[in-house]
């Protein structure tokens, strides 16, 4: 009987301690942001594409090779920046509540002017992926045969009847989407299971907001070369996987400033 009462008192004490611990509110994650600007020291020669299909319609549009696009103030467009997570180990990341508010806006890829618009884009798996065909009377298909984690697809895209896809898993790298009807058409699409993804705009600028504070690995890549290695980023240098370790400050923005990319970085 003595042992029973001792056990009961011990059990009650443990339950009391656990209840106390559970009643303590968990500390909310703190968040910071990341931004920077890519510049290109080389010259991006304007390379015109001569259409070989639907030539009467497509030749009305100025078609250019979009592999390397340099915009304002030597800004390099279409550089991908995203949070590195070990997919095989099932690594996840906290997502800021602001990203979860309301229904997510679709990520839209349009077949327009005999090219994909945009040329480079990101998709969070929470977003519907909407494929459109704005070229009236012109047939397009969207061929996504280079996906690693999600099912491949290759479908016709009629005028006025967009196709909507839903992805469930992160792709480790940006994937190439093609149009078999018009073989010069190409889009580069990065699919991730979190919103910490960006592509650089016409000034080479990018920003990723509300990342959990602390040390993270970020991936830097471009369609020409894939992973951008030996790139000087925020006091670190990217490795062969294109990753650099960066400290995201709580309540602040880590500004990487100008990130200089040379033709060697792009294999040119």
Short mmCIF file of C-alpha atoms in Angstrom, two decimals:
data_model
loop_
_atom_site.label_atom_id
_atom_site.label_comp_id
_atom_site.label_asym_id
_atom_site.label_seq_id
_atom_site.Cartn_x
_atom_site.Cartn_y
_atom_site.Cartn_z
CA UNK A 1 0.00 0.00 0.00
CA UNK A 2 2.85 2.36 0.86
CA UNK A 3 4.39 1.79 -2.55
CA UNK A 4 1.05 2.43 -4.27
CA UNK A 5 0.60 5.82 -2.55
CA UNK A 6 4.20 6.77 -3.34
CA UNK A 7 3.68 5.89 -6.99
CA UNK A 8 0.40 7.83 -7.05
CA UNK A 9 2.04 10.94 -5.54
CA UNK A 10 4.88 10.68 -8.08
CA UNK A 11 2.44 10.32 -10.96
CA UNK A 12 0.45 13.35 -9.82
CA UNK A 13 3.66 15.37 -9.52
CA UNK A 14 4.73 14.42 -13.06
CA UNK A 15 1.29 15.24 -14.47
CA UNK A 16 1.37 18.59 -12.66
CA UNK A 17 4.80 19.45 -14.09
CA UNK A 18 3.75 18.44 -17.61
CA UNK A 19 0.57 20.50 -17.35
CA UNK A 20 2.64 23.48 -16.26
CA UNK A 21 4.99 23.05 -19.20
CA UNK A 22 2.13 22.74 -21.66
CA UNK A 23 0.52 25.90 -20.32
CA UNK A 24 3.64 27.95 -21.10
CA UNK A 25 3.13 29.59 -24.50
CA UNK A 26 5.69 28.55 -27.11
CA UNK A 27 7.96 31.31 -28.27
CA UNK A 28 6.89 32.60 -31.67
CA UNK A 29 9.48 32.31 -34.42
CA UNK A 30 11.22 35.52 -35.42
CA UNK A 31 11.60 36.49 -39.02
CA UNK A 32 13.93 38.41 -41.29
CA UNK A 33 14.25 39.14 -45.00
CA UNK A 34 16.87 38.80 -47.73
CA UNK A 35 17.55 40.93 -50.77
CA UNK A 36 20.27 41.70 -53.29
CA UNK A 37 21.01 42.62 -56.90
CA UNK A 38 22.77 40.58 -59.57
CA UNK A 39 24.88 42.37 -62.15
CA UNK A 40 26.51 40.91 -65.25
CA UNK A 41 29.94 41.99 -66.40
CA UNK A 42 29.65 40.43 -69.85
CA UNK A 43 27.75 41.50 -72.93
CA UNK A 44 24.48 39.79 -73.74
CA UNK A 45 24.32 39.86 -77.54
CA UNK A 46 20.79 40.16 -78.89
CA UNK A 47 20.10 36.88 -80.66
CA UNK A 48 16.98 36.94 -82.85
CA UNK A 49 15.00 33.75 -83.34
CA UNK A 50 13.48 33.04 -86.76
CA UNK A 51 10.21 31.11 -86.31
CA UNK A 52 9.89 27.87 -88.26
CA UNK A 53 6.23 27.19 -87.42
CA UNK A 54 3.18 29.46 -87.72
CA UNK A 55 5.60 31.89 -89.34
CA UNK A 56 3.00 34.46 -90.44
CA UNK A 57 1.76 34.94 -86.87
CA UNK A 58 4.98 34.38 -84.95
CA UNK A 59 7.13 36.62 -87.15
CA UNK A 60 4.98 39.58 -86.05
CA UNK A 61 6.61 39.23 -82.63
CA UNK A 62 10.24 40.00 -81.92
CA UNK A 63 11.52 36.66 -80.70
CA UNK A 64 14.81 36.65 -78.83
CA UNK A 65 17.00 34.05 -77.18
CA UNK A 66 16.27 34.61 -73.49
CA UNK A 67 19.05 32.50 -72.02
CA UNK A 68 20.90 35.57 -70.76
CA UNK A 69 18.80 38.69 -70.25
CA UNK A 70 20.51 41.85 -69.01
CA UNK A 71 18.20 44.69 -68.01
CA UNK A 72 18.62 48.09 -66.44
CA UNK A 73 21.98 49.03 -64.93
CA UNK A 74 23.52 45.71 -66.04
CA UNK A 75 21.03 43.80 -63.89
CA UNK A 76 21.00 40.09 -64.67
CA UNK A 77 17.46 38.77 -64.87
CA UNK A 78 16.16 35.28 -64.16
CA UNK A 79 18.64 34.24 -61.48
CA UNK A 80 16.96 31.85 -59.05
CA UNK A 81 17.47 32.19 -55.28
CA UNK A 82 15.85 29.70 -52.92
CA UNK A 83 16.16 28.08 -49.54
CA UNK A 84 18.12 24.83 -49.57
CA UNK A 85 16.40 21.96 -47.76
CA UNK A 86 17.52 18.35 -47.75
CA UNK A 87 14.52 16.71 -49.40
CA UNK A 88 15.81 13.19 -48.77
CA UNK A 89 15.95 13.89 -45.03
CA UNK A 90 12.51 15.47 -45.10
CA UNK A 91 13.74 18.88 -43.92
CA UNK A 92 10.98 21.45 -43.53
CA UNK A 93 10.86 25.13 -42.64
CA UNK A 94 8.44 27.29 -40.66
CA UNK A 95 6.25 29.47 -42.86
CA UNK A 96 5.30 32.98 -41.79
CA UNK A 97 1.52 33.38 -41.11
CA UNK A 98 1.26 36.18 -43.69
CA UNK A 99 1.94 33.66 -46.46
CA UNK A 100 -0.95 31.49 -45.27
CA UNK A 101 -3.64 34.19 -45.30
CA UNK A 102 -6.46 33.71 -47.80
CA UNK A 103 -6.43 31.61 -50.93
CA UNK A 104 -3.10 31.59 -52.78
CA UNK A 105 -2.95 33.37 -56.13
CA UNK A 106 -2.28 31.06 -59.07
CA UNK A 107 1.17 31.05 -60.63
CA UNK A 108 0.47 31.78 -64.30
CA UNK A 109 2.49 30.65 -67.31
CA UNK A 110 1.15 32.11 -70.55
CA UNK A 111 1.81 31.10 -74.16
CA UNK A 112 1.89 34.59 -75.59
CA UNK A 113 3.51 36.02 -78.70
CA UNK A 114 5.00 32.59 -79.53
CA UNK A 115 6.99 32.57 -76.30
CA UNK A 116 6.40 31.57 -72.70
CA UNK A 117 5.64 34.46 -70.37
CA UNK A 118 7.38 34.71 -68.01
CA UNK A 119 10.53 33.00 -69.18
CA UNK A 120 11.62 32.14 -65.62
CA UNK A 121 9.23 31.73 -62.70
CA UNK A 122 8.69 30.16 -59.29
CA UNK A 123 5.76 28.09 -58.03
CA UNK A 124 4.95 27.32 -54.39
CA UNK A 125 3.14 23.98 -54.11
CA UNK A 126 0.31 25.74 -52.27
CA UNK A 127 -0.39 27.71 -55.48
CA UNK A 128 -2.42 26.37 -58.40
CA UNK A 129 -0.27 26.39 -61.55
CA UNK A 130 -2.28 27.88 -64.41
CA UNK A 131 -1.20 27.50 -68.05
CA UNK A 132 -2.81 29.82 -70.61
CA UNK A 133 -2.73 30.28 -74.38
CA UNK A 134 -3.23 33.93 -75.34
CA UNK A 135 -2.24 33.42 -79.00
CA UNK A 136 -5.63 33.44 -80.72
CA UNK A 137 -5.91 30.71 -83.33
CA UNK A 138 -2.44 29.28 -82.61
CA UNK A 139 -2.00 25.87 -81.03
CA UNK A 140 0.48 25.39 -78.19
CA UNK A 141 1.36 22.53 -75.91
CA UNK A 142 3.23 22.61 -72.61
CA UNK A 143 5.70 19.78 -72.16
CA UNK A 144 7.07 19.29 -68.64
CA UNK A 145 9.18 16.15 -69.08
CA UNK A 146 12.11 17.09 -66.85
CA UNK A 147 10.36 16.99 -63.48
CA UNK A 148 12.15 14.95 -60.82
CA UNK A 149 9.68 14.79 -57.91
CA UNK A 150 6.31 15.46 -59.55
CA UNK A 151 4.57 13.61 -62.42
CA UNK A 152 5.59 14.72 -65.91
CA UNK A 153 2.93 16.04 -68.25
CA UNK A 154 2.57 17.12 -71.88
CA UNK A 155 -0.76 18.71 -72.78
CA UNK A 156 -2.35 20.85 -75.45
CA UNK A 157 -3.35 24.34 -74.29
CA UNK A 158 -6.44 25.57 -76.17
CA UNK A 159 -7.39 29.24 -76.46
CA UNK A 160 -9.75 30.27 -73.69
CA UNK A 161 -9.36 26.97 -71.80
CA UNK A 162 -6.49 27.26 -69.33
CA UNK A 163 -5.02 24.13 -67.81
CA UNK A 164 -4.56 24.04 -64.03
CA UNK A 165 -2.01 21.77 -62.37
CA UNK A 166 -1.26 21.13 -58.72
CA UNK A 167 2.20 20.10 -57.58
CA UNK A 168 2.79 18.31 -54.29
CA UNK A 169 6.56 18.11 -53.92
CA UNK A 170 9.64 20.30 -54.18
CA UNK A 171 11.77 20.00 -57.28
CA UNK A 172 15.48 20.10 -56.39
CA UNK A 173 16.28 22.33 -59.38
CA UNK A 174 14.42 24.54 -61.84
CA UNK A 175 12.83 22.46 -64.62
CA UNK A 176 12.60 23.24 -68.32
CA UNK A 177 9.13 23.48 -69.86
CA UNK A 178 8.89 23.31 -73.66
CA UNK A 179 6.41 23.67 -76.52
CA UNK A 180 6.85 20.92 -79.11
CA UNK A 181 4.81 22.85 -81.67
CA UNK A 182 7.25 25.76 -81.49
CA UNK A 183 10.63 24.24 -80.56
CA UNK A 184 12.29 27.57 -79.75
CA UNK A 185 9.89 28.15 -76.84
CA UNK A 186 11.30 27.45 -73.38
CA UNK A 187 10.37 28.36 -69.80
CA UNK A 188 12.34 27.66 -66.62
CA UNK A 189 10.10 26.80 -63.66
CA UNK A 190 11.16 26.26 -60.05
CA UNK A 191 8.66 24.32 -57.90
CA UNK A 192 9.16 24.31 -54.11
CA UNK A 193 7.08 23.35 -51.08
CA UNK A 194 7.73 26.67 -49.34
CA UNK A 195 7.45 30.34 -50.38
CA UNK A 196 11.12 31.22 -49.85
CA UNK A 197 11.89 31.45 -53.56
CA UNK A 198 12.66 34.29 -55.97
CA UNK A 199 13.87 35.20 -59.44
CA UNK A 200 15.72 38.42 -60.22
CA UNK A 201 13.83 41.11 -62.12
CA UNK A 202 14.76 43.60 -64.83
CA UNK A 203 17.24 45.42 -62.57
CA UNK A 204 18.67 42.14 -61.30
CA UNK A 205 16.96 42.65 -57.95
CA UNK A 206 15.35 40.01 -55.76
CA UNK A 207 13.80 39.91 -52.29
CA UNK A 208 12.53 37.08 -50.09
CA UNK A 209 10.51 38.23 -47.09
CA UNK A 210 9.76 36.72 -43.68
CA UNK A 211 12.29 33.91 -43.54
CA UNK A 212 12.77 32.31 -40.11
CA UNK A 213 15.75 34.05 -38.52
CA UNK A 214 19.04 32.19 -38.12
CA UNK A 215 21.55 30.50 -40.36
CA UNK A 216 20.29 29.05 -43.65
CA UNK A 217 21.73 27.69 -46.85
CA UNK A 218 20.53 29.53 -49.94
CA UNK A 219 20.86 28.20 -53.49
CA UNK A 220 21.86 30.46 -56.39
CA UNK A 221 21.37 29.14 -59.91
CA UNK A 222 20.81 30.17 -63.51
CA UNK A 223 19.63 28.23 -66.55
CA UNK A 224 22.93 28.52 -68.41
CA UNK A 225 25.08 26.77 -65.86
CA UNK A 226 22.71 25.45 -63.23
CA UNK A 227 24.28 25.91 -59.81
CA UNK A 228 26.36 29.10 -59.64
CA UNK A 229 29.55 28.07 -57.89
CA UNK A 230 32.41 30.30 -56.68
CA UNK A 231 30.04 33.24 -56.40
CA UNK A 232 30.85 35.82 -53.73
CA UNK A 233 27.69 36.27 -51.67
CA UNK A 234 27.41 38.08 -48.33
CA UNK A 235 30.93 37.25 -47.19
CA UNK A 236 30.59 33.60 -48.20
CA UNK A 237 31.35 31.80 -51.47
CA UNK A 238 28.95 29.40 -53.11
CA UNK A 239 30.01 25.76 -53.25
CA UNK A 240 29.60 23.25 -56.09
CA UNK A 241 25.88 22.99 -55.27
CA UNK A 242 25.52 26.76 -55.62
CA UNK A 243 24.81 27.19 -51.91
CA UNK A 244 26.01 29.84 -49.50
CA UNK A 245 25.41 29.97 -45.73
CA UNK A 246 23.73 33.21 -44.69
CA UNK A 247 22.57 34.54 -41.32
CA UNK A 248 19.06 35.97 -41.53
CA UNK A 249 18.67 38.63 -38.81
CA UNK A 250 15.52 38.76 -36.68
CA UNK A 251 13.34 41.74 -37.56
CA UNK A 252 15.77 43.02 -40.19
CA UNK A 253 16.71 42.60 -43.85
CA UNK A 254 20.03 41.10 -44.87
CA UNK A 255 21.01 43.17 -47.92
CA UNK A 256 23.63 41.35 -49.98
CA UNK A 257 24.15 44.43 -52.14
CA UNK A 258 25.61 43.89 -55.60
CA UNK A 259 26.36 40.28 -56.49
CA UNK A 260 28.72 40.27 -59.45
CA UNK A 261 28.28 37.54 -62.05
CA UNK A 262 30.84 37.10 -64.80
CA UNK A 263 30.67 35.17 -68.11
CA UNK A 264 32.79 32.48 -66.43
CA UNK A 265 30.05 31.93 -63.83
CA UNK A 266 27.60 31.29 -66.69
CA UNK A 267 30.03 29.16 -68.69
CA UNK A 268 30.37 31.78 -71.40
#
